[in-house]
Amino acid sequence: GSEMCIRDRAMAGQRIGYLERLLILTFVLINQFAAIGFLLAAKSIFRFGDLTKSEDKKLTEYVLLGTLTSVVITIAVGLTTRMYMGKL
C-alpha cells in the first residue's frame, strides 16, 4: 500500500543522491565546474514544483540544506583527490 510507495520513493531519492554525487565528483575530477552548476540548476527546476506545493517550510529547508551539504562535501573530496593526483 502507501507504506510501500513511501519506501520506494525514499529508495529512489537515495539512488538519485548517489548518482548526483558521482556526477559532481566526476565533474570536479575532469575540471568541469560549470557542469556542477548545470546539474544543480536542473535539479532545482525538477524539485521546484514539489517544494512549492509543500506547505512545510521545514521540508524545503531540509532538502536545501541536504543538497548544499552533499555538494560541498563532494566538491571537497574531488578537490582533495585532484590535489593528491597532482592535477590541482
Short mmCIF file of the N, C-alpha and C atoms (twelve columns), coordinates in Angstrom:
data_MODEL
# 
_entry.id   MODEL 
# 
loop_
_atom_site.group_PDB 
_atom_site.id 
_atom_site.type_symbol 
_atom_site.label_atom_id 
_atom_site.label_alt_id 
_atom_site.label_comp_id 
_atom_site.label_asym_id 
_atom_site.label_seq_id 
_atom_site.Cartn_x 
_atom_site.Cartn_y 
_atom_site.Cartn_z 
_atom_site.pdbx_PDB_model_num 
ATOM 1   N N  . GLY A 1  0.792  -1.184 0.000   1 
ATOM 2   C CA . GLY A 1  0.000  0.000  0.000   1 
ATOM 3   C C  . GLY A 1  0.842  1.258  0.000   1 
ATOM 4   N N  . SER A 2  0.401  2.212  0.791   1 
ATOM 5   C CA . SER A 2  1.073  3.506  0.795   1 
ATOM 6   C C  . SER A 2  2.437  3.419  1.462   1 
ATOM 7   N N  . GLU A 3  2.612  2.469  2.417   1 
ATOM 8   C CA . GLU A 3  3.921  2.302  3.066   1 
ATOM 9   C C  . GLU A 3  4.969  1.873  2.038   1 
ATOM 10  N N  . MET A 4  4.576  0.996  1.108   1 
ATOM 11  C CA . MET A 4  5.490  0.540  0.057   1 
ATOM 12  C C  . MET A 4  5.846  1.696  -0.864  1 
ATOM 13  N N  . CYS A 5  4.880  2.539  -1.189  1 
ATOM 14  C CA . CYS A 5  5.114  3.688  -2.067  1 
ATOM 15  C C  . CYS A 5  6.094  4.663  -1.423  1 
ATOM 16  N N  . ILE A 6  5.949  4.916  -0.130  1 
ATOM 17  C CA . ILE A 6  6.852  5.820  0.583   1 
ATOM 18  C C  . ILE A 6  8.262  5.257  0.585   1 
ATOM 19  N N  . ARG A 7  8.380  3.953  0.830   1 
ATOM 20  C CA . ARG A 7  9.700  3.310  0.848   1 
ATOM 21  C C  . ARG A 7  10.329 3.348  -0.542  1 
ATOM 22  N N  . ASP A 8  9.542  3.116  -1.576  1 
ATOM 23  C CA . ASP A 8  10.050 3.169  -2.951  1 
ATOM 24  C C  . ASP A 8  10.554 4.569  -3.298  1 
ATOM 25  N N  . ARG A 9  9.815  5.585  -2.883  1 
ATOM 26  C CA . ARG A 9  10.239 6.976  -3.141  1 
ATOM 27  C C  . ARG A 9  11.525 7.297  -2.396  1 
ATOM 28  N N  . ALA A 10 11.644 6.789  -1.167  1 
ATOM 29  C CA . ALA A 10 12.860 7.026  -0.392  1 
ATOM 30  C C  . ALA A 10 14.055 6.347  -1.056  1 
ATOM 31  N N  . MET A 11 13.854 5.134  -1.540  1 
ATOM 32  C CA . MET A 11 14.931 4.419  -2.228  1 
ATOM 33  C C  . MET A 11 15.315 5.129  -3.520  1 
ATOM 34  N N  . ALA A 12 14.333 5.630  -4.245  1 
ATOM 35  C CA . ALA A 12 14.617 6.366  -5.479  1 
ATOM 36  C C  . ALA A 12 15.397 7.638  -5.163  1 
ATOM 37  N N  . GLY A 13 14.998 8.342  -4.118  1 
ATOM 38  C CA . GLY A 13 15.710 9.548  -3.711  1 
ATOM 39  C C  . GLY A 13 17.146 9.249  -3.313  1 
ATOM 40  N N  . GLN A 14 17.344 8.135  -2.628  1 
ATOM 41  C CA . GLN A 14 18.695 7.737  -2.227  1 
ATOM 42  C C  . GLN A 14 19.559 7.440  -3.453  1 
ATOM 43  N N  . ARG A 15 19.008 6.736  -4.410  1 
ATOM 44  C CA . ARG A 15 19.761 6.415  -5.634  1 
ATOM 45  C C  . ARG A 15 20.070 7.672  -6.434  1 
ATOM 46  N N  . ILE A 16 19.122 8.589  -6.505  1 
ATOM 47  C CA . ILE A 16 19.357 9.858  -7.196  1 
ATOM 48  C C  . ILE A 16 20.486 10.619 -6.506  1 
ATOM 49  N N  . GLY A 17 20.493 10.605 -5.186  1 
ATOM 50  C CA . GLY A 17 21.558 11.263 -4.426  1 
ATOM 51  C C  . GLY A 17 22.927 10.675 -4.731  1 
ATOM 52  N N  . TYR A 18 22.999 9.350  -4.793  1 
ATOM 53  C CA . TYR A 18 24.269 8.691  -5.137  1 
ATOM 54  C C  . TYR A 18 24.735 9.087  -6.529  1 
ATOM 55  N N  . LEU A 19 23.815 9.089  -7.479  1 
ATOM 56  C CA . LEU A 19 24.145 9.454  -8.854  1 
ATOM 57  C C  . LEU A 19 24.572 10.922 -8.932  1 
ATOM 58  N N  . GLU A 20 23.874 11.771 -8.212  1 
ATOM 59  C CA . GLU A 20 24.214 13.197 -8.183  1 
ATOM 60  C C  . GLU A 20 25.641 13.399 -7.657  1 
ATOM 61  N N  . ARG A 21 25.981 12.721 -6.561  1 
ATOM 62  C CA . ARG A 21 27.325 12.851 -6.002  1 
ATOM 63  C C  . ARG A 21 28.378 12.279 -6.938  1 
ATOM 64  N N  . LEU A 22 28.075 11.184 -7.604  1 
ATOM 65  C CA . LEU A 22 29.008 10.598 -8.572  1 
ATOM 66  C C  . LEU A 22 29.262 11.571 -9.727  1 
ATOM 67  N N  . LEU A 23 28.209 12.200 -10.225 1 
ATOM 68  C CA . LEU A 23 28.361 13.172 -11.313 1 
ATOM 69  C C  . LEU A 23 29.176 14.382 -10.859 1 
ATOM 70  N N  . ILE A 24 28.881 14.898 -9.672  1 
ATOM 71  C CA . ILE A 24 29.632 16.056 -9.170  1 
ATOM 72  C C  . ILE A 24 31.100 15.704 -9.013  1 
ATOM 73  N N  . LEU A 25 31.386 14.547 -8.434  1 
ATOM 74  C CA . LEU A 25 32.778 14.117 -8.270  1 
ATOM 75  C C  . LEU A 25 33.469 13.982 -9.627  1 
ATOM 76  N N  . THR A 26 32.792 13.415 -10.588 1 
ATOM 77  C CA . THR A 26 33.351 13.285 -11.936 1 
ATOM 78  C C  . THR A 26 33.633 14.652 -12.540 1 
ATOM 79  N N  . PHE A 27 32.693 15.576 -12.403 1 
ATOM 80  C CA . PHE A 27 32.890 16.921 -12.949 1 
ATOM 81  C C  . PHE A 27 34.076 17.621 -12.295 1 
ATOM 82  N N  . VAL A 28 34.257 17.449 -10.991 1 
ATOM 83  C CA . VAL A 28 35.412 18.053 -10.317 1 
ATOM 84  C C  . VAL A 28 36.699 17.430 -10.848 1 
ATOM 85  N N  . LEU A 29 36.717 16.115 -10.974 1 
ATOM 86  C CA . LEU A 29 37.935 15.428 -11.406 1 
ATOM 87  C C  . LEU A 29 38.335 15.777 -12.834 1 
ATOM 88  N N  . ILE A 30 37.360 16.102 -13.675 1 
ATOM 89  C CA . ILE A 30 37.697 16.471 -15.056 1 
ATOM 90  C C  . ILE A 30 37.667 17.987 -15.257 1 
ATOM 91  N N  . ASN A 31 37.639 18.709 -14.136 1 
ATOM 92  C CA . ASN A 31 37.738 20.173 -14.146 1 
ATOM 93  C C  . ASN A 31 36.594 20.844 -14.917 1 
ATOM 94  N N  . GLN A 32 35.388 20.349 -14.712 1 
ATOM 95  C CA . GLN A 32 34.207 20.909 -15.373 1 
ATOM 96  C C  . GLN A 32 33.231 21.440 -14.328 1 
ATOM 97  N N  . PHE A 33 33.658 22.511 -13.657 1 
ATOM 98  C CA . PHE A 33 32.854 23.056 -12.571 1 
ATOM 99  C C  . PHE A 33 31.543 23.659 -13.070 1 
ATOM 100 N N  . ALA A 34 31.517 24.164 -14.275 1 
ATOM 101 C CA . ALA A 34 30.279 24.725 -14.826 1 
ATOM 102 C C  . ALA A 34 29.198 23.652 -14.925 1 
ATOM 103 N N  . ALA A 35 29.601 22.417 -15.166 1 
ATOM 104 C CA . ALA A 35 28.634 21.319 -15.262 1 
ATOM 105 C C  . ALA A 35 27.946 21.084 -13.919 1 
ATOM 106 N N  . ILE A 36 28.641 21.362 -12.825 1 
ATOM 107 C CA . ILE A 36 28.025 21.222 -11.497 1 
ATOM 108 C C  . ILE A 36 26.888 22.232 -11.371 1 
ATOM 109 N N  . GLY A 37 27.128 23.448 -11.817 1 
ATOM 110 C CA . GLY A 37 26.078 24.465 -11.801 1 
ATOM 111 C C  . GLY A 37 24.886 24.048 -12.641 1 
ATOM 112 N N  . PHE A 38 25.154 23.476 -13.799 1 
ATOM 113 C CA . PHE A 38 24.072 22.991 -14.663 1 
ATOM 114 C C  . PHE A 38 23.277 21.895 -13.961 1 
ATOM 115 N N  . LEU A 39 23.977 20.959 -13.327 1 
ATOM 116 C CA . LEU A 39 23.319 19.857 -12.621 1 
ATOM 117 C C  . LEU A 39 22.425 20.388 -11.499 1 
ATOM 118 N N  . LEU A 40 22.942 21.340 -10.725 1 
ATOM 119 C CA . LEU A 40 22.155 21.899 -9.621  1 
ATOM 120 C C  . LEU A 40 20.958 22.702 -10.136 1 
ATOM 121 N N  . ALA A 41 21.143 23.408 -11.239 1 
ATOM 122 C CA . ALA A 41 20.024 24.153 -11.829 1 
ATOM 123 C C  . ALA A 41 18.938 23.189 -12.311 1 
ATOM 124 N N  . ALA A 42 19.351 22.113 -12.963 1 
ATOM 125 C CA . ALA A 42 18.380 21.128 -13.441 1 
ATOM 126 C C  . ALA A 42 17.629 20.503 -12.269 1 
ATOM 127 N N  . LYS A 43 18.359 20.168 -11.209 1 
ATOM 128 C CA . LYS A 43 17.708 19.590 -10.025 1 
ATOM 129 C C  . LYS A 43 16.713 20.580 -9.433  1 
ATOM 130 N N  . SER A 44 17.096 21.840 -9.364  1 
ATOM 131 C CA . SER A 44 16.218 22.862 -8.799  1 
ATOM 132 C C  . SER A 44 14.930 22.990 -9.599  1 
ATOM 133 N N  . ILE A 45 15.053 22.936 -10.909 1 
ATOM 134 C CA . ILE A 45 13.867 23.037 -11.770 1 
ATOM 135 C C  . ILE A 45 12.926 21.864 -11.514 1 
ATOM 136 N N  . PHE A 46 13.490 20.660 -11.428 1 
ATOM 137 C CA . PHE A 46 12.652 19.476 -11.211 1 
ATOM 138 C C  . PHE A 46 12.035 19.460 -9.816  1 
ATOM 139 N N  . ARG A 47 12.769 19.939 -8.815  1 
ATOM 140 C CA . ARG A 47 12.277 19.908 -7.437  1 
ATOM 141 C C  . ARG A 47 11.386 21.099 -7.097  1 
ATOM 142 N N  . PHE A 48 11.432 22.158 -7.895  1 
ATOM 143 C CA . PHE A 48 10.707 23.385 -7.582  1 
ATOM 144 C C  . PHE A 48 9.219  23.128 -7.349  1 
ATOM 145 N N  . GLY A 49 8.611  22.363 -8.223  1 
ATOM 146 C CA . GLY A 49 7.176  22.073 -8.095  1 
ATOM 147 C C  . GLY A 49 6.855  21.347 -6.807  1 
ATOM 148 N N  . ASP A 50 7.654  20.344 -6.471  1 
ATOM 149 C CA . ASP A 50 7.430  19.587 -5.239  1 
ATOM 150 C C  . ASP A 50 7.547  20.479 -4.017  1 
ATOM 151 N N  . LEU A 51 8.563  21.329 -4.032  1 
ATOM 152 C CA . LEU A 51 8.831  22.134 -2.845  1 
ATOM 153 C C  . LEU A 51 7.870  23.306 -2.703  1 
ATOM 154 N N  . THR A 52 7.392  23.854 -3.818  1 
ATOM 155 C CA . THR A 52 6.452  24.973 -3.704  1 
ATOM 156 C C  . THR A 52 5.062  24.469 -3.338  1 
ATOM 157 N N  . LYS A 53 4.731  23.240 -3.709  1 
ATOM 158 C CA . LYS A 53 3.431  22.678 -3.336  1 
ATOM 159 C C  . LYS A 53 3.399  22.315 -1.855  1 
ATOM 160 N N  . SER A 54 4.566  22.015 -1.327  1 
ATOM 161 C CA . SER A 54 4.642  21.648 0.083   1 
ATOM 162 C C  . SER A 54 4.419  22.882 0.947   1 
ATOM 163 N N  . GLU A 55 3.531  22.738 1.874   1 
ATOM 164 C CA . GLU A 55 3.265  23.829 2.813   1 
ATOM 165 C C  . GLU A 55 4.294  23.821 3.940   1 
ATOM 166 N N  . ASP A 56 5.083  22.776 3.990   1 
ATOM 167 C CA . ASP A 56 6.040  22.607 5.076   1 
ATOM 168 C C  . ASP A 56 7.354  23.302 4.737   1 
ATOM 169 N N  . LYS A 57 7.555  24.474 5.296   1 
ATOM 170 C CA . LYS A 57 8.781  25.238 5.045   1 
ATOM 171 C C  . LYS A 57 10.006 24.487 5.542   1 
ATOM 172 N N  . LYS A 58 9.841  23.741 6.620   1 
ATOM 173 C CA . LYS A 58 10.964 22.980 7.169   1 
ATOM 174 C C  . LYS A 58 11.435 21.911 6.188   1 
ATOM 175 N N  . LEU A 59 10.517 21.308 5.445   1 
ATOM 176 C CA . LEU A 59 10.895 20.308 4.445   1 
ATOM 177 C C  . LEU A 59 11.744 20.951 3.363   1 
ATOM 178 N N  . THR A 60 11.342 22.114 2.904   1 
ATOM 179 C CA . THR A 60 12.101 22.833 1.880   1 
ATOM 180 C C  . THR A 60 13.502 23.153 2.386   1 
ATOM 181 N N  . GLU A 61 13.586 23.641 3.624   1 
ATOM 182 C CA . GLU A 61 14.896 23.954 4.205   1 
ATOM 183 C C  . GLU A 61 15.741 22.697 4.373   1 
ATOM 184 N N  . TYR A 62 15.117 21.601 4.767   1 
ATOM 185 C CA . TYR A 62 15.808 20.322 4.933   1 
ATOM 186 C C  . TYR A 62 16.403 19.846 3.605   1 
ATOM 187 N N  . VAL A 63 15.615 19.915 2.552   1 
ATOM 188 C CA . VAL A 63 16.082 19.494 1.231   1 
ATOM 189 C C  . VAL A 63 17.234 20.383 0.765   1 
ATOM 190 N N  . LEU A 64 17.091 21.684 0.927   1 
ATOM 191 C CA . LEU A 64 18.131 22.617 0.517   1 
ATOM 192 C C  . LEU A 64 19.417 22.396 1.317   1 
ATOM 193 N N  . LEU A 65 19.302 22.248 2.613   1 
ATOM 194 C CA . LEU A 65 20.471 22.014 3.452   1 
ATOM 195 C C  . LEU A 65 21.156 20.703 3.082   1 
ATOM 196 N N  . GLY A 66 20.372 19.669 2.850   1 
ATOM 197 C CA . GLY A 66 20.935 18.376 2.452   1 
ATOM 198 C C  . GLY A 66 21.668 18.453 1.129   1 
ATOM 199 N N  . THR A 67 21.078 19.136 0.171   1 
ATOM 200 C CA . THR A 67 21.701 19.288 -1.144  1 
ATOM 201 C C  . THR A 67 23.013 20.054 -1.039  1 
ATOM 202 N N  . LEU A 68 22.985 21.189 -0.356  1 
ATOM 203 C CA . LEU A 68 24.198 22.001 -0.249  1 
ATOM 204 C C  . LEU A 68 25.303 21.280 0.518   1 
ATOM 205 N N  . THR A 69 24.947 20.575 1.582   1 
ATOM 206 C CA . THR A 69 25.936 19.808 2.337   1 
ATOM 207 C C  . THR A 69 26.562 18.733 1.456   1 
ATOM 208 N N  . SER A 70 25.738 18.018 0.738   1 
ATOM 209 C CA . SER A 70 26.210 16.960 -0.145  1 
ATOM 210 C C  . SER A 70 27.143 17.513 -1.214  1 
ATOM 211 N N  . VAL A 71 26.768 18.637 -1.813  1 
ATOM 212 C CA . VAL A 71 27.571 19.246 -2.877  1 
ATOM 213 C C  . VAL A 71 28.924 19.699 -2.328  1 
ATOM 214 N N  . VAL A 72 28.912 20.377 -1.190  1 
ATOM 215 C CA . VAL A 72 30.164 20.885 -0.608  1 
ATOM 216 C C  . VAL A 72 31.106 19.730 -0.249  1 
ATOM 217 N N  . ILE A 73 30.582 18.704 0.374   1 
ATOM 218 C CA . ILE A 73 31.426 17.561 0.750   1 
ATOM 219 C C  . ILE A 73 31.987 16.876 -0.493  1 
ATOM 220 N N  . THR A 74 31.157 16.687 -1.498  1 
ATOM 221 C CA . THR A 74 31.607 16.015 -2.718  1 
ATOM 222 C C  . THR A 74 32.659 16.840 -3.448  1 
ATOM 223 N N  . ILE A 75 32.481 18.150 -3.534  1 
ATOM 224 C CA . ILE A 75 33.493 19.005 -4.164  1 
ATOM 225 C C  . ILE A 75 34.796 18.939 -3.373  1 
ATOM 226 N N  . ALA A 76 34.702 18.961 -2.049  1 
ATOM 227 C CA . ALA A 76 35.910 18.874 -1.216  1 
ATOM 228 C C  . ALA A 76 36.637 17.557 -1.452  1 
ATOM 229 N N  . VAL A 77 35.904 16.466 -1.539  1 
ATOM 230 C CA . VAL A 77 36.521 15.164 -1.818  1 
ATOM 231 C C  . VAL A 77 37.180 15.181 -3.189  1 
ATOM 232 N N  . GLY A 78 36.499 15.735 -4.175  1 
ATOM 233 C CA . GLY A 78 37.060 15.811 -5.523  1 
ATOM 234 C C  . GLY A 78 38.320 16.655 -5.581  1 
ATOM 235 N N  . LEU A 79 38.305 17.815 -4.927  1 
ATOM 236 C CA . LEU A 79 39.483 18.678 -4.931  1 
ATOM 237 C C  . LEU A 79 40.648 18.032 -4.190  1 
ATOM 238 N N  . THR A 80 40.355 17.354 -3.093  1 
ATOM 239 C CA . THR A 80 41.403 16.640 -2.356  1 
ATOM 240 C C  . THR A 80 41.985 15.532 -3.214  1 
ATOM 241 N N  . THR A 81 41.156 14.809 -3.901  1 
ATOM 242 C CA . THR A 81 41.610 13.744 -4.795  1 
ATOM 243 C C  . THR A 81 42.486 14.320 -5.894  1 
ATOM 244 N N  . ARG A 82 42.040 15.428 -6.480  1 
ATOM 245 C CA . ARG A 82 42.846 16.080 -7.534  1 
ATOM 246 C C  . ARG A 82 44.196 16.527 -6.984  1 
ATOM 247 N N  . MET A 83 44.199 17.041 -5.777  1 
ATOM 248 C CA . MET A 83 45.448 17.502 -5.166  1 
ATOM 249 C C  . MET A 83 46.430 16.331 -5.028  1 
ATOM 250 N N  . TYR A 84 45.931 15.202 -4.549  1 
ATOM 251 C CA . TYR A 84 46.800 14.039 -4.382  1 
ATOM 252 C C  . TYR A 84 47.207 13.420 -5.712  1 
ATOM 253 N N  . MET A 85 46.407 13.662 -6.739  1 
ATOM 254 C CA . MET A 85 46.770 13.178 -8.079  1 
ATOM 255 C C  . MET A 85 47.707 14.173 -8.776  1 
ATOM 256 N N  . GLY A 86 47.915 15.336 -8.172  1 
ATOM 257 C CA . GLY A 86 48.803 16.335 -8.735  1 
ATOM 258 C C  . GLY A 86 48.208 17.115 -9.871  1 
ATOM 259 N N  . LYS A 87 46.878 17.228 -9.906  1 
ATOM 260 C CA . LYS A 87 46.228 17.904 -11.031 1 
ATOM 261 C C  . LYS A 87 45.505 19.170 -10.614 1 
ATOM 262 N N  . LEU A 88 45.777 19.676 -9.440  1 
ATOM 263 C CA . LEU A 88 45.060 20.858 -8.986  1 
ATOM 264 C C  . LEU A 88 45.746 22.127 -9.430  1 
# 
